[in-house]
Amino acid sequence: MAVEMTPSQALGLWHAVSLEQVRAESNDLSLRQMAILLHIYLVPPPHTVRALAATLGVTKPVITRALDSMGALGLVDRVRDEKDRRNVVIKRTLKGALYLERLGDRIIDRGRQLPV
């Protein structure tokens, strides 16, 4: 089902959800961190630092810093790839899945409040 919105409505939805997310969560994520987290959870694994950097068009240290922050929050986990010890594989966590599920619920709730 396609949802029709004006650009103003779309921005209003993003604004409302962002405000609610900042107010509700003790830890809010940067746009870059959110893009990484959504990629990890919405795109089938495996996910590596190298692949995430290539996908987002940033350097590996940028991804590493974002993963450090998100790892400290328990949203993702990193483990060495047993097949190739040079690679670090990013794993999903229950806390990260719940975080995104709550975000999805907020988007749905706010979307339903849009004027028709």
Short mmCIF file of N, CA and C in Angstrom, two decimals:
data_model
loop_
_atom_site.label_atom_id
_atom_site.label_comp_id
_atom_site.label_asym_id
_atom_site.label_seq_id
_atom_site.Cartn_x
_atom_site.Cartn_y
_atom_site.Cartn_z
N MET A 1 0.84 -1.17 0.00
CA MET A 1 0.00 0.00 0.00
C MET A 1 0.89 1.24 0.00
N ALA A 2 0.73 2.06 -0.98
CA ALA A 2 1.49 3.30 -1.08
C ALA A 2 0.83 4.38 -0.23
N VAL A 3 1.66 5.20 0.36
CA VAL A 3 1.17 6.31 1.18
C VAL A 3 1.48 7.59 0.43
N GLU A 4 0.46 8.39 0.22
CA GLU A 4 0.63 9.67 -0.46
C GLU A 4 0.82 10.77 0.57
N MET A 5 1.88 11.55 0.41
CA MET A 5 2.16 12.68 1.30
C MET A 5 2.75 13.80 0.50
N THR A 6 2.50 15.00 0.97
CA THR A 6 3.19 16.15 0.41
C THR A 6 4.58 16.22 1.06
N PRO A 7 5.51 16.92 0.45
CA PRO A 7 6.82 17.09 1.10
C PRO A 7 6.69 17.69 2.50
N SER A 8 5.78 18.62 2.66
CA SER A 8 5.59 19.23 3.97
C SER A 8 5.09 18.21 5.00
N GLN A 9 4.17 17.34 4.60
CA GLN A 9 3.69 16.29 5.49
C GLN A 9 4.80 15.31 5.84
N ALA A 10 5.60 14.95 4.86
CA ALA A 10 6.70 14.01 5.10
C ALA A 10 7.70 14.60 6.09
N LEU A 11 8.03 15.87 5.91
CA LEU A 11 8.95 16.53 6.84
C LEU A 11 8.32 16.69 8.22
N GLY A 12 7.03 16.98 8.25
CA GLY A 12 6.33 17.09 9.53
C GLY A 12 6.33 15.76 10.28
N LEU A 13 6.14 14.67 9.54
CA LEU A 13 6.19 13.34 10.15
C LEU A 13 7.58 13.05 10.70
N TRP A 14 8.61 13.34 9.90
CA TRP A 14 9.98 13.12 10.35
C TRP A 14 10.28 13.97 11.60
N HIS A 15 9.83 15.20 11.58
CA HIS A 15 10.03 16.12 12.70
C HIS A 15 9.34 15.58 13.96
N ALA A 16 8.09 15.18 13.83
CA ALA A 16 7.33 14.69 14.98
C ALA A 16 7.96 13.42 15.56
N VAL A 17 8.34 12.51 14.69
CA VAL A 17 8.95 11.26 15.15
C VAL A 17 10.31 11.54 15.79
N SER A 18 11.08 12.43 15.20
CA SER A 18 12.39 12.78 15.76
C SER A 18 12.26 13.39 17.15
N LEU A 19 11.32 14.32 17.29
CA LEU A 19 11.09 14.93 18.60
C LEU A 19 10.67 13.89 19.64
N GLU A 20 9.76 13.04 19.24
CA GLU A 20 9.29 12.00 20.16
C GLU A 20 10.42 11.04 20.54
N GLN A 21 11.24 10.71 19.57
CA GLN A 21 12.36 9.79 19.82
C GLN A 21 13.36 10.41 20.79
N VAL A 22 13.67 11.68 20.61
CA VAL A 22 14.62 12.36 21.49
C VAL A 22 14.04 12.45 22.91
N ARG A 23 12.76 12.72 23.01
CA ARG A 23 12.13 12.84 24.32
C ARG A 23 12.00 11.50 25.03
N ALA A 24 11.73 10.45 24.27
CA ALA A 24 11.43 9.14 24.86
C ALA A 24 12.68 8.32 25.19
N GLU A 25 13.71 8.46 24.41
CA GLU A 25 14.91 7.64 24.58
C GLU A 25 15.96 8.42 25.34
N SER A 26 16.66 7.73 26.23
CA SER A 26 17.74 8.40 26.94
C SER A 26 18.94 8.60 26.01
N ASN A 27 19.01 7.82 24.96
CA ASN A 27 20.11 7.93 24.01
C ASN A 27 19.55 8.08 22.60
N ASP A 28 19.78 9.24 21.99
CA ASP A 28 19.34 9.42 20.62
C ASP A 28 20.55 9.24 19.70
N LEU A 29 20.28 8.76 18.51
CA LEU A 29 21.34 8.46 17.55
C LEU A 29 21.47 9.58 16.53
N SER A 30 22.70 9.74 16.02
CA SER A 30 22.91 10.68 14.92
C SER A 30 22.27 10.09 13.66
N LEU A 31 22.10 10.91 12.66
CA LEU A 31 21.54 10.43 11.40
C LEU A 31 22.42 9.33 10.80
N ARG A 32 23.73 9.50 10.89
CA ARG A 32 24.66 8.48 10.37
C ARG A 32 24.49 7.17 11.15
N GLN A 33 24.43 7.26 12.47
CA GLN A 33 24.26 6.06 13.28
C GLN A 33 22.93 5.37 12.95
N MET A 34 21.88 6.17 12.78
CA MET A 34 20.58 5.59 12.44
C MET A 34 20.62 4.90 11.08
N ALA A 35 21.29 5.50 10.10
CA ALA A 35 21.40 4.88 8.78
C ALA A 35 22.14 3.55 8.87
N ILE A 36 23.20 3.52 9.67
CA ILE A 36 23.96 2.27 9.85
C ILE A 36 23.09 1.23 10.54
N LEU A 37 22.43 1.63 11.61
CA LEU A 37 21.60 0.68 12.37
C LEU A 37 20.48 0.13 11.49
N LEU A 38 19.80 0.99 10.76
CA LEU A 38 18.73 0.52 9.88
C LEU A 38 19.27 -0.43 8.81
N HIS A 39 20.43 -0.14 8.26
CA HIS A 39 21.03 -1.01 7.26
C HIS A 39 21.31 -2.40 7.85
N ILE A 40 21.86 -2.41 9.05
CA ILE A 40 22.20 -3.68 9.70
C ILE A 40 20.95 -4.53 9.93
N TYR A 41 19.85 -3.89 10.29
CA TYR A 41 18.63 -4.62 10.62
C TYR A 41 17.71 -4.87 9.42
N LEU A 42 17.79 -4.07 8.38
CA LEU A 42 16.88 -4.23 7.25
C LEU A 42 17.48 -4.96 6.06
N VAL A 43 18.79 -4.97 5.96
CA VAL A 43 19.47 -5.65 4.86
C VAL A 43 20.02 -6.97 5.41
N PRO A 44 19.78 -8.07 4.70
CA PRO A 44 20.25 -9.36 5.21
C PRO A 44 21.77 -9.37 5.46
N PRO A 45 22.19 -10.04 6.56
CA PRO A 45 23.62 -10.13 6.88
C PRO A 45 24.33 -11.07 5.90
N PRO A 46 25.63 -11.12 5.94
CA PRO A 46 26.52 -10.56 6.96
C PRO A 46 26.84 -9.09 6.68
N HIS A 47 27.22 -8.39 7.74
CA HIS A 47 27.62 -6.99 7.66
C HIS A 47 29.03 -6.85 8.22
N THR A 48 29.87 -6.19 7.46
CA THR A 48 31.24 -5.93 7.92
C THR A 48 31.49 -4.43 7.92
N VAL A 49 32.51 -4.04 8.66
CA VAL A 49 32.88 -2.62 8.68
C VAL A 49 33.22 -2.16 7.27
N ARG A 50 33.97 -2.96 6.56
CA ARG A 50 34.38 -2.61 5.20
C ARG A 50 33.16 -2.42 4.29
N ALA A 51 32.21 -3.34 4.34
CA ALA A 51 31.03 -3.26 3.48
C ALA A 51 30.15 -2.08 3.86
N LEU A 52 29.99 -1.83 5.17
CA LEU A 52 29.19 -0.68 5.60
C LEU A 52 29.82 0.63 5.13
N ALA A 53 31.14 0.71 5.23
CA ALA A 53 31.84 1.92 4.79
C ALA A 53 31.61 2.15 3.29
N ALA A 54 31.70 1.08 2.51
CA ALA A 54 31.49 1.20 1.07
C ALA A 54 30.05 1.60 0.76
N THR A 55 29.09 1.00 1.45
CA THR A 55 27.67 1.30 1.23
C THR A 55 27.34 2.75 1.55
N LEU A 56 27.87 3.25 2.66
CA LEU A 56 27.57 4.62 3.08
C LEU A 56 28.50 5.65 2.45
N GLY A 57 29.56 5.19 1.79
CA GLY A 57 30.50 6.12 1.16
C GLY A 57 31.33 6.89 2.16
N VAL A 58 31.69 6.23 3.25
CA VAL A 58 32.53 6.85 4.28
C VAL A 58 33.72 5.94 4.56
N THR A 59 34.62 6.40 5.41
CA THR A 59 35.79 5.59 5.73
C THR A 59 35.47 4.56 6.81
N LYS A 60 36.32 3.56 6.92
CA LYS A 60 36.14 2.55 7.96
C LYS A 60 36.20 3.15 9.36
N PRO A 61 37.09 4.12 9.64
CA PRO A 61 37.08 4.71 10.98
C PRO A 61 35.75 5.40 11.34
N VAL A 62 35.08 5.96 10.35
CA VAL A 62 33.77 6.58 10.60
C VAL A 62 32.78 5.52 11.07
N ILE A 63 32.77 4.38 10.39
CA ILE A 63 31.89 3.28 10.77
C ILE A 63 32.27 2.75 12.15
N THR A 64 33.56 2.60 12.39
CA THR A 64 34.04 2.09 13.68
C THR A 64 33.58 2.99 14.83
N ARG A 65 33.70 4.29 14.66
CA ARG A 65 33.25 5.22 15.72
C ARG A 65 31.75 5.08 15.97
N ALA A 66 30.98 5.00 14.90
CA ALA A 66 29.54 4.84 15.05
C ALA A 66 29.20 3.52 15.75
N LEU A 67 29.89 2.46 15.36
CA LEU A 67 29.65 1.16 15.98
C LEU A 67 30.08 1.13 17.44
N ASP A 68 31.15 1.87 17.75
CA ASP A 68 31.57 1.98 19.16
C ASP A 68 30.44 2.56 20.00
N SER A 69 29.85 3.63 19.52
CA SER A 69 28.75 4.28 20.25
C SER A 69 27.54 3.37 20.35
N MET A 70 27.17 2.76 19.24
CA MET A 70 25.99 1.90 19.25
C MET A 70 26.24 0.62 20.03
N GLY A 71 27.47 0.13 20.01
CA GLY A 71 27.82 -1.03 20.81
C GLY A 71 27.73 -0.74 22.29
N ALA A 72 28.16 0.45 22.70
CA ALA A 72 28.08 0.84 24.11
C ALA A 72 26.62 0.91 24.57
N LEU A 73 25.71 1.19 23.64
CA LEU A 73 24.28 1.23 23.96
C LEU A 73 23.63 -0.15 23.87
N GLY A 74 24.38 -1.13 23.39
CA GLY A 74 23.86 -2.49 23.26
C GLY A 74 23.00 -2.71 22.03
N LEU A 75 23.09 -1.79 21.05
CA LEU A 75 22.25 -1.90 19.85
C LEU A 75 22.85 -2.83 18.80
N VAL A 76 24.15 -3.00 18.81
CA VAL A 76 24.84 -3.91 17.90
C VAL A 76 26.00 -4.56 18.66
N ASP A 77 26.52 -5.62 18.07
CA ASP A 77 27.68 -6.29 18.65
C ASP A 77 28.64 -6.58 17.50
N ARG A 78 29.92 -6.65 17.83
CA ARG A 78 30.93 -6.95 16.81
C ARG A 78 31.72 -8.18 17.22
N VAL A 79 31.98 -9.03 16.24
CA VAL A 79 32.80 -10.22 16.48
C VAL A 79 33.75 -10.41 15.30
N ARG A 80 34.89 -10.97 15.58
CA ARG A 80 35.84 -11.29 14.51
C ARG A 80 35.29 -12.43 13.66
N ASP A 81 35.45 -12.31 12.36
CA ASP A 81 35.06 -13.36 11.44
C ASP A 81 36.05 -14.50 11.59
N GLU A 82 35.57 -15.67 11.96
CA GLU A 82 36.45 -16.82 12.19
C GLU A 82 37.11 -17.28 10.89
N LYS A 83 36.47 -17.05 9.75
CA LYS A 83 37.04 -17.45 8.46
C LYS A 83 38.13 -16.51 7.99
N ASP A 84 37.99 -15.24 8.31
CA ASP A 84 38.97 -14.23 7.92
C ASP A 84 39.12 -13.26 9.09
N ARG A 85 40.11 -13.47 9.91
CA ARG A 85 40.29 -12.72 11.16
C ARG A 85 40.48 -11.22 10.92
N ARG A 86 40.72 -10.81 9.68
CA ARG A 86 40.85 -9.38 9.38
C ARG A 86 39.51 -8.68 9.40
N ASN A 87 38.45 -9.44 9.16
CA ASN A 87 37.10 -8.87 9.09
C ASN A 87 36.42 -8.87 10.45
N VAL A 88 35.66 -7.81 10.68
CA VAL A 88 34.80 -7.73 11.86
C VAL A 88 33.37 -7.80 11.35
N VAL A 89 32.61 -8.74 11.91
CA VAL A 89 31.21 -8.93 11.52
C VAL A 89 30.33 -8.23 12.56
N ILE A 90 29.38 -7.47 12.07
CA ILE A 90 28.47 -6.76 12.96
C ILE A 90 27.23 -7.62 13.13
N LYS A 91 26.85 -7.82 14.39
CA LYS A 91 25.71 -8.66 14.73
C LYS A 91 24.58 -7.82 15.30
N ARG A 92 23.37 -8.25 15.03
CA ARG A 92 22.18 -7.63 15.61
C ARG A 92 22.06 -8.07 17.07
N THR A 93 21.39 -7.24 17.86
CA THR A 93 21.12 -7.60 19.25
C THR A 93 19.62 -7.48 19.52
N LEU A 94 19.17 -8.11 20.57
CA LEU A 94 17.77 -7.99 20.95
C LEU A 94 17.43 -6.54 21.30
N LYS A 95 18.33 -5.87 21.99
CA LYS A 95 18.09 -4.48 22.37
C LYS A 95 17.97 -3.59 21.12
N GLY A 96 18.80 -3.83 20.12
CA GLY A 96 18.73 -3.07 18.88
C GLY A 96 17.44 -3.34 18.13
N ALA A 97 17.01 -4.59 18.10
CA ALA A 97 15.75 -4.95 17.43
C ALA A 97 14.58 -4.27 18.12
N LEU A 98 14.57 -4.26 19.45
CA LEU A 98 13.49 -3.62 20.20
C LEU A 98 13.50 -2.10 19.99
N TYR A 99 14.69 -1.51 19.94
CA TYR A 99 14.83 -0.08 19.69
C TYR A 99 14.16 0.29 18.37
N LEU A 100 14.47 -0.47 17.33
CA LEU A 100 13.91 -0.17 16.01
C LEU A 100 12.43 -0.51 15.93
N GLU A 101 12.00 -1.52 16.65
CA GLU A 101 10.57 -1.84 16.67
C GLU A 101 9.78 -0.69 17.30
N ARG A 102 10.29 -0.13 18.40
CA ARG A 102 9.63 1.02 19.03
C ARG A 102 9.63 2.22 18.09
N LEU A 103 10.74 2.42 17.37
CA LEU A 103 10.79 3.51 16.41
C LEU A 103 9.76 3.30 15.30
N GLY A 104 9.67 2.09 14.79
CA GLY A 104 8.67 1.78 13.77
C GLY A 104 7.26 2.04 14.26
N ASP A 105 6.98 1.67 15.51
CA ASP A 105 5.67 1.92 16.10
C ASP A 105 5.39 3.42 16.19
N ARG A 106 6.41 4.19 16.56
CA ARG A 106 6.24 5.65 16.64
C ARG A 106 5.92 6.24 15.26
N ILE A 107 6.62 5.77 14.25
CA ILE A 107 6.37 6.26 12.89
C ILE A 107 4.94 5.93 12.46
N ILE A 108 4.50 4.71 12.72
CA ILE A 108 3.14 4.32 12.37
C ILE A 108 2.13 5.18 13.11
N ASP A 109 2.33 5.33 14.41
CA ASP A 109 1.38 6.13 15.21
C ASP A 109 1.30 7.56 14.71
N ARG A 110 2.45 8.17 14.47
CA ARG A 110 2.46 9.56 13.98
C ARG A 110 1.89 9.65 12.57
N GLY A 111 2.18 8.67 11.74
CA GLY A 111 1.66 8.66 10.38
C GLY A 111 0.14 8.62 10.34
N ARG A 112 -0.43 7.88 11.29
CA ARG A 112 -1.89 7.80 11.38
C ARG A 112 -2.53 9.12 11.79
N GLN A 113 -1.73 9.98 12.40
CA GLN A 113 -2.24 11.28 12.85
C GLN A 113 -2.17 12.36 11.77
N LEU A 114 -1.57 12.01 10.62
CA LEU A 114 -1.48 12.98 9.54
C LEU A 114 -2.87 13.34 9.03
N PRO A 115 -3.07 14.61 8.70
CA PRO A 115 -4.37 14.98 8.11
C PRO A 115 -4.54 14.32 6.75
N VAL A 116 -5.74 13.93 6.46
CA VAL A 116 -6.01 13.23 5.19
C VAL A 116 -6.24 14.19 4.07
#
